Tab-separated table of C-alpha atoms in Angstrom:
chain	number	residue	atom	x	y	z
A	1	UNK	CA	-28.284	-8.860	-13.764
A	2	UNK	CA	-30.310	-6.867	-16.338
A	3	UNK	CA	-29.007	-7.061	-19.886
A	4	UNK	CA	-27.625	-3.519	-19.911
A	5	UNK	CA	-24.817	-2.214	-22.077
A	6	UNK	CA	-21.833	-0.214	-20.828
A	7	UNK	CA	-18.668	0.860	-22.500
A	8	UNK	CA	-16.682	-0.561	-19.584
A	9	UNK	CA	-17.305	-2.561	-16.441
A	10	UNK	CA	-14.852	-2.454	-13.553
A	11	UNK	CA	-14.803	-5.409	-11.169
A	12	UNK	CA	-13.746	-4.135	-7.747
A	13	UNK	CA	-14.108	-0.695	-6.155
A	14	UNK	CA	-10.729	-0.300	-4.513
A	15	UNK	CA	-8.598	2.777	-5.271
A	16	UNK	CA	-7.293	1.204	-8.484
A	17	UNK	CA	-10.707	0.162	-9.727
A	18	UNK	CA	-12.200	3.576	-8.980
A	19	UNK	CA	-9.266	5.384	-10.597
A	20	UNK	CA	-9.643	3.225	-13.698
A	21	UNK	CA	-13.340	4.018	-13.793
A	22	UNK	CA	-12.759	7.763	-13.418
A	23	UNK	CA	-10.084	7.727	-16.139
A	24	UNK	CA	-12.483	6.014	-18.532
A	25	UNK	CA	-15.421	8.235	-17.563
A	26	UNK	CA	-13.339	11.372	-18.155
A	27	UNK	CA	-12.705	10.027	-21.659
A	28	UNK	CA	-16.436	9.911	-22.263
A	29	UNK	CA	-17.020	6.207	-21.666
A	30	UNK	CA	-20.096	4.920	-19.842
A	31	UNK	CA	-18.765	3.026	-16.850
A	32	UNK	CA	-20.187	0.704	-14.207
A	33	UNK	CA	-18.221	-0.457	-11.138
A	34	UNK	CA	-19.241	-3.677	-9.417
A	35	UNK	CA	-18.159	-4.245	-5.805
A	36	UNK	CA	-18.751	-7.482	-3.893
A	37	UNK	CA	-18.872	-5.819	-0.476
A	38	UNK	CA	-21.518	-3.399	0.722
A	39	UNK	CA	-18.854	-0.701	1.182
A	40	UNK	CA	-16.473	0.527	-1.499
A	41	UNK	CA	-12.790	1.228	-1.069
A	42	UNK	CA	-11.131	-2.146	-0.564
A	43	UNK	CA	-8.307	-1.414	1.896
A	44	UNK	CA	-8.943	2.346	1.807
A	45	UNK	CA	-11.907	2.396	4.165
A	46	UNK	CA	-12.656	3.820	7.589
A	47	UNK	CA	-15.121	2.420	10.112
A	48	UNK	CA	-16.143	2.309	13.767
A	49	UNK	CA	-14.444	-0.913	14.849
A	50	UNK	CA	-14.172	-0.535	18.614
A	51	UNK	CA	-16.402	1.996	20.395
A	52	UNK	CA	-18.799	4.718	19.216
A	53	UNK	CA	-16.970	7.848	18.144
A	54	UNK	CA	-13.687	6.081	17.325
A	55	UNK	CA	-12.903	6.002	13.595
A	56	UNK	CA	-10.355	3.440	12.454
A	57	UNK	CA	-8.738	2.905	9.058
A	58	UNK	CA	-9.525	-0.632	7.932
A	59	UNK	CA	-6.212	-1.133	6.160
A	60	UNK	CA	-4.271	1.754	4.613
A	61	UNK	CA	-3.598	4.687	6.926
A	62	UNK	CA	-0.621	6.802	5.825
A	63	UNK	CA	-0.450	8.028	2.242
A	64	UNK	CA	2.818	9.288	0.735
A	65	UNK	CA	2.042	7.549	-2.566
A	66	UNK	CA	-1.290	9.333	-2.874
A	67	UNK	CA	0.514	12.664	-3.043
A	68	UNK	CA	3.109	11.345	-5.483
A	69	UNK	CA	0.534	9.788	-7.818
A	70	UNK	CA	0.240	11.595	-11.176
A	71	UNK	CA	-3.260	10.170	-11.510
A	72	UNK	CA	-4.424	11.640	-8.207
A	73	UNK	CA	-2.675	14.927	-8.912
A	74	UNK	CA	-4.573	15.210	-12.197
A	75	UNK	CA	-7.848	14.583	-10.387
A	76	UNK	CA	-7.040	17.172	-7.673
A	77	UNK	CA	-8.243	15.193	-4.682
A	78	UNK	CA	-7.967	18.268	-2.473
A	79	UNK	CA	-10.625	20.017	-4.552
A	80	UNK	CA	-12.764	16.912	-4.092
A	81	UNK	CA	-12.642	17.215	-0.308
A	82	UNK	CA	-9.502	15.331	0.740
A	83	UNK	CA	-7.567	17.241	3.398
A	84	UNK	CA	-4.041	16.099	4.194
A	85	UNK	CA	-2.439	16.285	7.628
A	86	UNK	CA	1.303	16.076	8.248
A	87	UNK	CA	2.767	15.244	11.638
A	88	UNK	CA	5.944	17.148	12.629
A	89	UNK	CA	7.965	13.944	12.127
A	90	UNK	CA	6.969	11.655	9.281
A	91	UNK	CA	8.111	8.622	11.238
A	92	UNK	CA	10.028	7.758	14.387
A	93	UNK	CA	11.932	4.568	15.097
A	94	UNK	CA	12.522	4.088	18.845
A	95	UNK	CA	15.561	2.227	20.114
A	96	UNK	CA	16.429	0.805	23.509
A	97	UNK	CA	18.419	3.101	25.805
A	98	UNK	CA	19.156	5.732	23.169
A	99	UNK	CA	17.270	8.429	21.228
A	100	UNK	CA	14.915	7.409	18.444
A	101	UNK	CA	15.891	7.724	14.814
A	102	UNK	CA	13.666	10.332	13.192
A	103	UNK	CA	12.460	10.568	9.609
A	104	UNK	CA	11.638	14.212	8.920
A	105	UNK	CA	10.647	16.054	5.762
A	106	UNK	CA	14.108	17.633	5.784
A	107	UNK	CA	17.105	15.465	4.930
A	108	UNK	CA	19.268	17.563	7.242
A	109	UNK	CA	16.869	17.153	10.171
A	110	UNK	CA	16.723	13.417	9.563
A	111	UNK	CA	20.499	13.198	9.315
A	112	UNK	CA	20.840	15.084	12.592
A	113	UNK	CA	19.108	12.228	14.414
A	114	UNK	CA	21.538	9.674	12.993
A	115	UNK	CA	24.733	10.787	14.732
A	116	UNK	CA	27.876	9.495	13.055
A	117	UNK	CA	25.906	8.442	9.968
A	118	UNK	CA	24.554	11.920	9.205
A	119	UNK	CA	26.904	12.511	6.271
A	120	UNK	CA	26.398	9.005	4.911
A	121	UNK	CA	22.629	9.493	4.982
A	122	UNK	CA	22.930	12.761	3.053
A	123	UNK	CA	25.159	11.082	0.442
A	124	UNK	CA	22.710	8.221	-0.048
A	125	UNK	CA	19.408	10.113	-0.078
A	126	UNK	CA	20.407	13.610	-1.188
A	127	UNK	CA	20.988	12.916	-4.913
A	128	UNK	CA	17.774	10.883	-5.218
A	129	UNK	CA	15.658	13.406	-3.313
A	130	UNK	CA	17.012	16.207	-5.516
A	131	UNK	CA	15.535	14.445	-8.558
A	132	UNK	CA	12.501	12.901	-6.896
A	133	UNK	CA	10.000	14.088	-9.510
A	134	UNK	CA	11.841	12.292	-12.306
A	135	UNK	CA	12.452	9.269	-10.091
A	136	UNK	CA	8.808	8.751	-9.195
A	137	UNK	CA	7.731	9.428	-12.768
A	138	UNK	CA	9.781	6.373	-13.723
A	139	UNK	CA	8.814	4.202	-10.748
A	140	UNK	CA	5.055	4.753	-10.928
A	141	UNK	CA	4.703	3.127	-14.339
A	142	UNK	CA	5.517	-0.216	-15.981
A	143	UNK	CA	9.120	-0.875	-16.955
A	144	UNK	CA	10.072	0.971	-20.120
A	145	UNK	CA	13.201	2.559	-21.535
A	146	UNK	CA	13.824	5.287	-18.924
A	147	UNK	CA	13.580	8.945	-19.842
A	148	UNK	CA	16.430	9.599	-17.424
A	149	UNK	CA	18.746	6.599	-17.854
A	150	UNK	CA	21.574	8.003	-15.711
A	151	UNK	CA	19.204	8.647	-12.803
A	152	UNK	CA	17.647	5.197	-13.023
A	153	UNK	CA	21.047	3.546	-13.292
A	154	UNK	CA	22.141	5.350	-10.129
A	155	UNK	CA	18.942	4.301	-8.369
A	156	UNK	CA	19.239	0.733	-9.612
A	157	UNK	CA	22.788	0.289	-8.340
A	158	UNK	CA	21.542	0.717	-4.784
A	159	UNK	CA	17.871	-0.323	-5.076
A	160	UNK	CA	18.606	-3.807	-6.406
A	161	UNK	CA	20.732	-4.659	-3.390
A	162	UNK	CA	19.445	-6.276	-0.231
A	163	UNK	CA	18.351	-3.881	2.493
A	164	UNK	CA	20.695	-5.481	5.000
A	165	UNK	CA	23.628	-5.346	2.628
A	166	UNK	CA	23.093	-1.717	1.696
A	167	UNK	CA	22.493	-0.523	5.269
A	168	UNK	CA	25.523	-2.391	6.612
A	169	UNK	CA	27.735	-1.007	3.839
A	170	UNK	CA	26.566	2.613	4.109
A	171	UNK	CA	25.905	3.049	7.843
A	172	UNK	CA	28.045	2.221	10.847
A	173	UNK	CA	25.594	2.883	13.679
A	174	UNK	CA	22.363	1.227	14.844
A	175	UNK	CA	20.113	4.288	14.361
A	176	UNK	CA	20.545	4.718	10.603
A	177	UNK	CA	20.563	0.977	10.006
A	178	UNK	CA	17.312	0.550	11.933
A	179	UNK	CA	15.661	3.513	10.205
A	180	UNK	CA	16.475	2.047	6.795
A	181	UNK	CA	15.557	-1.510	7.769
A	182	UNK	CA	12.150	-0.458	9.067
A	183	UNK	CA	11.305	1.253	5.794
A	184	UNK	CA	12.639	-1.678	3.765
A	185	UNK	CA	10.522	-4.088	5.812
A	186	UNK	CA	7.449	-2.651	4.065
A	187	UNK	CA	8.498	-5.061	1.307
A	188	UNK	CA	7.249	-7.908	3.569
A	189	UNK	CA	10.331	-9.857	2.490
A	190	UNK	CA	13.440	-11.095	4.298
A	191	UNK	CA	15.834	-8.155	4.358
A	192	UNK	CA	18.686	-10.191	2.904
A	193	UNK	CA	16.808	-10.603	-0.397
A	194	UNK	CA	17.915	-8.660	-3.451
A	195	UNK	CA	15.684	-5.704	-4.241
A	196	UNK	CA	14.486	-5.060	-0.698
A	197	UNK	CA	16.668	-1.947	-0.537
A	198	UNK	CA	14.364	-0.360	-3.131
A	199	UNK	CA	11.484	-0.203	-0.646
A	200	UNK	CA	13.617	1.597	1.908
A	201	UNK	CA	14.882	4.086	-0.648
A	202	UNK	CA	11.447	4.801	-2.101
A	203	UNK	CA	9.802	5.452	1.267
A	204	UNK	CA	12.660	7.630	2.475
A	205	UNK	CA	12.725	9.714	-0.709
A	206	UNK	CA	8.930	10.013	-0.538
A	207	UNK	CA	9.199	11.409	2.984
A	208	UNK	CA	11.681	14.037	1.839
A	209	UNK	CA	9.557	14.902	-1.190
A	210	UNK	CA	5.932	14.996	0.008
A	211	UNK	CA	6.043	13.640	3.561
A	212	UNK	CA	3.943	10.802	4.982
A	213	UNK	CA	0.531	12.423	5.430
A	214	UNK	CA	-2.771	11.044	6.653
A	215	UNK	CA	-6.226	12.025	5.417
A	216	UNK	CA	-8.402	14.029	7.799
A	217	UNK	CA	-11.391	11.914	8.730
A	218	UNK	CA	-9.832	8.667	7.529
A	219	UNK	CA	-8.640	6.928	4.401
A	220	UNK	CA	-12.250	6.555	3.293
A	221	UNK	CA	-12.230	10.227	2.301
A	222	UNK	CA	-9.928	9.291	-0.619
A	223	UNK	CA	-12.344	6.596	-1.730
A	224	UNK	CA	-15.333	8.894	-1.267
A	225	UNK	CA	-13.689	11.595	-3.387
A	226	UNK	CA	-13.036	9.175	-6.255
A	227	UNK	CA	-16.560	7.772	-6.051
A	228	UNK	CA	-18.181	11.207	-5.999
A	229	UNK	CA	-16.189	12.261	-9.062
A	230	UNK	CA	-17.151	9.099	-10.916
A	231	UNK	CA	-20.843	9.605	-10.223
A	232	UNK	CA	-20.559	13.249	-11.280
A	233	UNK	CA	-19.077	12.039	-14.577
A	234	UNK	CA	-22.060	9.745	-15.125
A	235	UNK	CA	-20.552	6.497	-13.839
A	236	UNK	CA	-22.375	3.953	-11.707
A	237	UNK	CA	-21.243	2.048	-8.615
A	238	UNK	CA	-23.107	-1.052	-7.530
A	239	UNK	CA	-22.255	-2.651	-4.202
A	240	UNK	CA	-23.158	-6.146	-3.061
A	241	UNK	CA	-22.459	-7.390	-6.596
A	242	UNK	CA	-20.156	-10.384	-6.291
A	243	UNK	CA	-18.745	-11.482	-9.627
A	244	UNK	CA	-18.077	-15.221	-9.790
A	245	UNK	CA	-17.973	-15.629	-13.555
A	246	UNK	CA	-18.293	-13.635	-16.749
A	247	UNK	CA	-22.015	-14.449	-16.701
A	248	UNK	CA	-22.391	-12.082	-13.757
A	249	UNK	CA	-21.303	-9.075	-15.837
A	250	UNK	CA	-23.483	-6.730	-17.857
A	251	UNK	CA	-22.676	-6.346	-21.537
A	252	UNK	CA	-19.601	-4.163	-22.066
A	253	UNK	CA	-16.943	-3.478	-24.636
A	254	UNK	CA	-14.197	-3.760	-22.016
A	255	UNK	CA	-13.884	-5.289	-18.548
A	256	UNK	CA	-11.186	-4.167	-16.128
A	257	UNK	CA	-10.493	-6.363	-13.092
A	258	UNK	CA	-9.330	-4.837	-9.822
A	259	UNK	CA	-8.637	-8.337	-8.534
A	260	UNK	CA	-5.553	-10.495	-8.118
A	261	UNK	CA	-4.500	-13.066	-10.740
A	262	UNK	CA	-6.115	-15.921	-8.819
A	263	UNK	CA	-9.525	-14.222	-8.962
A	264	UNK	CA	-9.032	-13.321	-12.616
A	265	UNK	CA	-8.413	-16.988	-13.406
A	266	UNK	CA	-11.513	-18.025	-11.459
A	267	UNK	CA	-13.813	-15.419	-13.004
A	268	UNK	CA	-12.584	-15.256	-16.589
A	269	UNK	CA	-10.794	-18.563	-17.065
A	270	UNK	CA	-13.187	-19.684	-19.775
A	271	UNK	CA	-12.498	-16.505	-21.760
A	272	UNK	CA	-8.701	-16.842	-21.624
A	273	UNK	CA	-6.183	-19.353	-23.008
A	274	UNK	CA	-5.428	-22.200	-20.605
A	275	UNK	CA	-1.685	-21.445	-20.575
A	276	UNK	CA	-2.329	-17.861	-19.468
A	277	UNK	CA	-4.808	-19.047	-16.818
A	278	UNK	CA	-2.229	-21.489	-15.457
A	279	UNK	CA	0.274	-18.662	-15.109
A	280	UNK	CA	-2.292	-16.536	-13.293
A	281	UNK	CA	-2.917	-19.410	-10.886
A	282	UNK	CA	0.816	-19.734	-10.223
A	283	UNK	CA	1.207	-16.057	-9.268
A	284	UNK	CA	2.983	-15.830	-5.915
A	285	UNK	CA	1.427	-14.150	-2.881
A	286	UNK	CA	3.284	-12.729	0.083
A	287	UNK	CA	2.905	-13.195	3.834
A	288	UNK	CA	-0.170	-11.971	5.636
A	289	UNK	CA	-0.707	-9.423	8.376
A	290	UNK	CA	-2.262	-9.447	11.816
A	291	UNK	CA	-3.848	-6.068	12.566
A	292	UNK	CA	-5.159	-4.417	15.730
A	293	UNK	CA	-7.125	-1.217	16.247
A	294	UNK	CA	-7.399	0.269	19.713
A	295	UNK	CA	-9.685	2.751	21.390
A	296	UNK	CA	-7.407	4.466	23.929
A	297	UNK	CA	-8.073	6.552	27.005
A	298	UNK	CA	-5.212	8.912	26.152
A	299	UNK	CA	-2.200	9.378	23.876
A	300	UNK	CA	0.408	6.631	23.711
A	301	UNK	CA	2.957	7.228	26.512
A	302	UNK	CA	6.072	6.976	24.391
A	303	UNK	CA	9.303	7.108	26.337
A	304	UNK	CA	10.929	9.152	23.547
A	305	UNK	CA	9.322	12.510	22.770
A	306	UNK	CA	10.168	12.116	19.057
A	307	UNK	CA	7.615	9.303	18.837
A	308	UNK	CA	4.867	11.598	20.122
A	309	UNK	CA	5.519	13.896	17.152
A	310	UNK	CA	5.179	11.209	14.468
A	311	UNK	CA	1.998	9.814	12.937
A	312	UNK	CA	3.913	6.615	12.095
A	313	UNK	CA	6.151	4.704	14.479
A	314	UNK	CA	8.224	1.682	13.423
A	315	UNK	CA	8.581	-0.678	16.373
A	316	UNK	CA	11.176	-3.373	16.019
A	317	UNK	CA	14.447	-2.307	17.570
A	318	UNK	CA	17.679	-2.832	15.651
A	319	UNK	CA	18.149	-3.907	12.062
A	320	UNK	CA	19.191	-7.362	13.264
A	321	UNK	CA	15.939	-7.722	15.225
A	322	UNK	CA	13.797	-6.583	12.292
A	323	UNK	CA	15.646	-8.848	9.874
A	324	UNK	CA	15.177	-11.808	12.216
A	325	UNK	CA	11.439	-11.140	12.554
A	326	UNK	CA	10.937	-10.921	8.785
A	327	UNK	CA	13.020	-14.069	8.196
A	328	UNK	CA	10.865	-15.924	10.718
A	329	UNK	CA	7.711	-14.933	8.851
A	330	UNK	CA	9.183	-16.026	5.505
A	331	UNK	CA	10.018	-19.394	7.089
A	332	UNK	CA	6.385	-19.843	8.142
A	333	UNK	CA	6.914	-18.990	11.805
A	334	UNK	CA	5.432	-16.283	14.044
A	335	UNK	CA	8.140	-14.060	15.550
A	336	UNK	CA	8.141	-13.554	19.305
A	337	UNK	CA	9.212	-9.936	18.757
A	338	UNK	CA	7.495	-8.918	15.515
A	339	UNK	CA	8.239	-5.797	13.535
A	340	UNK	CA	5.214	-3.580	14.212
A	341	UNK	CA	3.996	-0.731	12.038
A	342	UNK	CA	2.077	1.653	14.304
A	343	UNK	CA	-0.006	4.730	13.426
A	344	UNK	CA	-1.517	7.260	15.828
A	345	UNK	CA	-3.739	9.352	13.586
A	346	UNK	CA	-5.885	10.840	16.339
A	347	UNK	CA	-2.933	12.748	17.813
A	348	UNK	CA	-2.978	14.914	14.682
A	349	UNK	CA	-6.567	14.443	13.493
A	350	UNK	CA	-9.166	15.139	16.221
A	351	UNK	CA	-11.979	13.723	14.075
A	352	UNK	CA	-10.771	10.184	14.797
A	353	UNK	CA	-11.788	9.946	18.473
A	354	UNK	CA	-13.913	11.667	21.139
A	355	UNK	CA	-12.288	14.579	22.972
A	356	UNK	CA	-9.476	13.399	25.216
A	357	UNK	CA	-9.487	9.901	23.691
A	358	UNK	CA	-7.289	8.408	20.985
A	359	UNK	CA	-6.967	5.618	18.461
A	360	UNK	CA	-4.124	3.241	17.767
A	361	UNK	CA	-3.580	1.304	14.527
A	362	UNK	CA	-0.960	-1.392	14.070
A	363	UNK	CA	-0.077	-4.545	12.227
A	364	UNK	CA	2.718	-7.069	12.016
A	365	UNK	CA	3.660	-9.581	9.342
A	366	UNK	CA	2.670	-13.225	9.811
A	367	UNK	CA	2.767	-16.366	7.639
A	368	UNK	CA	0.186	-16.513	4.868
A	369	UNK	CA	-3.238	-17.600	6.070
A	370	UNK	CA	-2.273	-17.400	9.746
A	371	UNK	CA	-5.054	-17.701	12.314
A	372	UNK	CA	-2.805	-16.941	15.303
A	373	UNK	CA	-3.727	-14.024	17.575
A	374	UNK	CA	-0.637	-11.776	17.789
A	375	UNK	CA	-2.194	-9.234	20.180
A	376	UNK	CA	0.056	-10.072	23.113
A	377	UNK	CA	3.237	-10.036	21.016
A	378	UNK	CA	2.380	-6.680	19.442
A	379	UNK	CA	1.445	-5.067	22.745
A	380	UNK	CA	4.676	-6.306	24.341
A	381	UNK	CA	6.612	-4.544	21.600
A	382	UNK	CA	4.664	-1.323	22.154
A	383	UNK	CA	5.092	-1.518	25.931
A	384	UNK	CA	8.826	-1.891	25.350
A	385	UNK	CA	8.949	1.697	24.114
A	386	UNK	CA	5.738	3.068	25.673
A	387	UNK	CA	5.405	1.701	29.223
A	388	UNK	CA	1.801	1.901	30.414
A	389	UNK	CA	0.245	1.565	26.956
A	390	UNK	CA	-1.917	-1.415	27.928
A	391	UNK	CA	-3.451	0.548	30.800
A	392	UNK	CA	-4.951	2.966	28.270
A	393	UNK	CA	-6.793	0.340	26.217
A	394	UNK	CA	-10.565	0.779	26.301
A	395	UNK	CA	-11.331	-1.676	23.508
A	396	UNK	CA	-9.589	-3.637	20.757
A	397	UNK	CA	-10.515	-4.943	17.328
A	398	UNK	CA	-8.193	-7.538	15.803
A	399	UNK	CA	-8.030	-9.339	12.445
A	400	UNK	CA	-5.918	-12.384	11.691
A	401	UNK	CA	-4.426	-12.928	8.242
A	402	UNK	CA	-7.155	-15.468	7.453
A	403	UNK	CA	-9.828	-13.003	8.556
A	404	UNK	CA	-8.421	-10.389	6.186
A	405	UNK	CA	-8.993	-12.713	3.244
A	406	UNK	CA	-12.507	-13.504	4.466
A	407	UNK	CA	-13.187	-9.756	4.598
A	408	UNK	CA	-11.616	-9.003	1.210
A	409	UNK	CA	-11.044	-11.782	-1.326
A	410	UNK	CA	-8.163	-9.814	-2.874
A	411	UNK	CA	-6.118	-10.238	0.325
A	412	UNK	CA	-4.996	-13.785	-0.393
A	413	UNK	CA	-3.750	-15.274	2.865
A	414	UNK	CA	-3.832	-11.776	4.357
A	415	UNK	CA	-1.453	-10.344	1.739
A	416	UNK	CA	-2.232	-6.603	1.557
A	417	UNK	CA	0.038	-5.804	-1.387
A	418	UNK	CA	-1.429	-7.822	-4.230
A	419	UNK	CA	1.433	-10.312	-4.432
A	420	UNK	CA	4.874	-11.241	-3.166
A	421	UNK	CA	7.482	-8.501	-3.560
A	422	UNK	CA	10.431	-10.652	-4.579
A	423	UNK	CA	12.689	-8.988	-7.139
A	424	UNK	CA	11.440	-10.822	-10.214
A	425	UNK	CA	7.755	-10.398	-9.463
A	426	UNK	CA	8.149	-6.763	-8.410
A	427	UNK	CA	9.742	-5.910	-11.737
A	428	UNK	CA	7.530	-8.058	-13.960
A	429	UNK	CA	4.209	-8.500	-12.207
A	430	UNK	CA	1.933	-10.298	-12.783
A	431	UNK	CA	3.898	-12.167	-15.492
A	432	UNK	CA	6.494	-11.042	-18.060
A	433	UNK	CA	4.436	-9.221	-20.683
A	434	UNK	CA	5.139	-6.044	-22.647
A	435	UNK	CA	1.905	-4.503	-21.414
A	436	UNK	CA	1.093	-6.072	-18.038
A	437	UNK	CA	-2.448	-4.699	-17.956
A	438	UNK	CA	-3.542	-6.621	-21.041
A	439	UNK	CA	-4.651	-10.237	-21.279
A	440	UNK	CA	-4.830	-12.469	-24.366
A	441	UNK	CA	-8.499	-11.497	-24.581
A	442	UNK	CA	-8.649	-7.975	-26.088
A	443	UNK	CA	-11.722	-7.118	-23.990
A	444	UNK	CA	-10.221	-8.009	-20.618
A	445	UNK	CA	-7.698	-6.012	-18.592
A	446	UNK	CA	-6.111	-6.334	-15.148
A	447	UNK	CA	-5.932	-3.141	-13.079
A	448	UNK	CA	-5.132	-4.246	-9.520
A	449	UNK	CA	-2.010	-3.870	-7.387
A	450	UNK	CA	-0.877	-7.177	-8.887
A	451	UNK	CA	0.221	-5.012	-11.826
A	452	UNK	CA	2.842	-2.218	-11.849
A	453	UNK	CA	3.618	-0.201	-9.859
A	454	UNK	CA	2.236	-2.510	-7.159
A	455	UNK	CA	0.733	-1.911	-3.743
A	456	UNK	CA	-0.201	1.394	-2.183
A	457	UNK	CA	-3.039	3.898	-2.442
A	458	UNK	CA	-2.004	5.714	-5.609
A	459	UNK	CA	-4.436	4.514	-8.279
A	460	UNK	CA	-1.674	4.166	-10.847
A	461	UNK	CA	-2.412	0.514	-11.637
A	462	UNK	CA	-5.969	1.474	-12.510
A	463	UNK	CA	-4.835	4.592	-14.370
A	464	UNK	CA	-2.424	2.721	-16.639
A	465	UNK	CA	-4.890	-0.102	-17.240
A	466	UNK	CA	-7.578	2.386	-18.261
A	467	UNK	CA	-5.130	4.190	-20.558
A	468	UNK	CA	-4.300	0.832	-22.132
A	469	UNK	CA	-7.980	0.044	-22.631
A	470	UNK	CA	-8.586	3.423	-24.256
A	471	UNK	CA	-5.648	2.928	-26.613
A	472	UNK	CA	-6.823	-0.543	-27.579
A	473	UNK	CA	-10.539	0.037	-27.372
A	474	UNK	CA	-12.191	-3.169	-28.595
A	475	UNK	CA	-15.114	-3.213	-30.929
A	476	UNK	CA	-18.414	-3.613	-29.112
A	477	UNK	CA	-19.457	-7.223	-28.758
A	478	UNK	CA	-22.860	-7.843	-30.364
A	479	UNK	CA	-25.583	-8.199	-27.785
A	480	UNK	CA	-27.205	-11.673	-27.763
């Protein structure tokens, strides 16, 4: 690489890396982003995976955290060309032989679908939703003394519990329990683990605050907006630039890594103390995912009309079924009836498929590094609630957990979230450190989803890392 000089180099062009780069560029720094792949965006990409005219989101698809992100709000993604689409129901959770549980923007509308648990749902979610701005201000940053201690104490009393324990204590009927369990299963952890309730609460409050929107044209429009802004600010993006060591980097005062701890140790191990490198290598990763994209000859024939009105459908049946599936994955086994996260963007966004045709997007959790094809198991679960689905399939594209890592080195074992979401590591990722974005080397910073606030397309990991770098701006290293 030419011996150029930049104020900052960002390794990785996912949403966090691009947000870090934009934050630094807005502060007047000269920035260069290096991306190993030919396409930027990491998991926030869109491509033709099945047939011509069908646009599929590679990884991320539904984006409540993008709307909640202070970093994205400050950048005004809408002015940069991102158009959000909301389905009438944020999410639907079908059940056998009874109406689906429905997650709507309105707490009252959601409660109405939960029968005898309507009042209990309002009591649990109402106080948090009423103070959602303050809640997400605290959650989308590293742990500090809270500005609203009473609010965070109230949240913590429920969030630190297990999802199963909280749902069983608060709800008496299958609908509310299943609705909560499906949201909590985004933790990719067994639902009897402490802290898993936090994922259910956060996603439910997010739905009542900003909804669960999708981006018109695909998740890549978010990436494209960030990249266009960076270039407009004078930043550079270089694709096909795999960084294997510090020797592969141009001269820079600061380097921010949108990679997981394992890659940081491999790339920058010689520039960091051995004890710190050992701790990076011992960082824990979560289970993987098996993902399918479908080109469909028509809309999914859901048995329950509520599912037709939701961009996201959680397919897994009762809380007990979902908990069993997630426990199987944690034990290293592939569940026969996996919990499936399904999105049907084309029903609400006609740019995703040719006229009269549709797309389907789904994944289930599998053991880390799995090479097993879960297509049949996933489609059986869909057919359970949408008889005739398989007859609509024109083409499929599937990725095992191992294939995800081959596609994107950050997805260790197929882990999409940048690390295991157990309670300790969620609170103190990547390791206990007052400022988790710093390293012992004052020039090097970590800005990936392996830092707070964790996974999701929100850019906050990159934002906080860039703010840290600006506050601690190192003196320029003399050029050789």
